[in-house]
Coordinates of C-alpha atoms in Angstrom, one line a residue:
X26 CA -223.0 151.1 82.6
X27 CA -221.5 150.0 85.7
X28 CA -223.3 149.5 89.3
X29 CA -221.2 151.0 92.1
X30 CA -221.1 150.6 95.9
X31 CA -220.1 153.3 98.1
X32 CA -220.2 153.9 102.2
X33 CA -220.5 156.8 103.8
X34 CA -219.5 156.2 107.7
X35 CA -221.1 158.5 110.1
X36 CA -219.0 158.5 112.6
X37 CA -215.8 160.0 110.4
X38 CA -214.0 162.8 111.7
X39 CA -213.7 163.9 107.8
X40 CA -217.5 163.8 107.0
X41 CA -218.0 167.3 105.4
X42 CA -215.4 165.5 103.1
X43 CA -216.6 162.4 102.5
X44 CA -220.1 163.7 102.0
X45 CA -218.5 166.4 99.4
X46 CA -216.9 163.6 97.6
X47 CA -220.0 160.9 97.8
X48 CA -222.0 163.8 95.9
X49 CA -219.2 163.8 93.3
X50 CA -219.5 160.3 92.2
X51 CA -223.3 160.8 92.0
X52 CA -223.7 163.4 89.9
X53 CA -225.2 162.4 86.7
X54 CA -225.7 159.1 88.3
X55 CA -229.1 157.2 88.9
X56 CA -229.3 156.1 92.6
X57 CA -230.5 152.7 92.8
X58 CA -230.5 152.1 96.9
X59 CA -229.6 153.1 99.6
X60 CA -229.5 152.0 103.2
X61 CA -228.6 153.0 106.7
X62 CA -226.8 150.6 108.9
X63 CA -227.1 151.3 112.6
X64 CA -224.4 148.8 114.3
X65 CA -222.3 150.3 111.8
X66 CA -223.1 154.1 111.9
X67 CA -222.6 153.6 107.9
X68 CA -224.7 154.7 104.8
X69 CA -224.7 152.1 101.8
X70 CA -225.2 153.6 98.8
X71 CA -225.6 151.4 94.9
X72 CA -225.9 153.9 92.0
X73 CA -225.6 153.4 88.2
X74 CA -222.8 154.7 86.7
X75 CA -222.9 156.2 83.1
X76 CA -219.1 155.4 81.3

């Protein structure tokens, strides 16, 4: 098992995308953190990921 970063930025004009794909890589995943940057407009998001 492998940890993983992704971002998610906010602000994208492709967001409906990027949220489709984010959920993608997460399924049968364990989401370890997550976190909300406000300067950045940008979700952080560490998950497990099952090989």
């Amino acid at each position: 098992m492998k940890i993983k970063t992704v971002y998610l930025d906010l602000v994208d004009d492709y967001l409906d995308d990027a949220i489709e794909a984010l959920f993608e890589k997460l399924v049968e995943n364990t989401v370890l953190s997550s976190f909300y940057d406000d300067d950045k407009e940008q979700l952080e998001i560490q998950y497990l990921e099952k090989n």
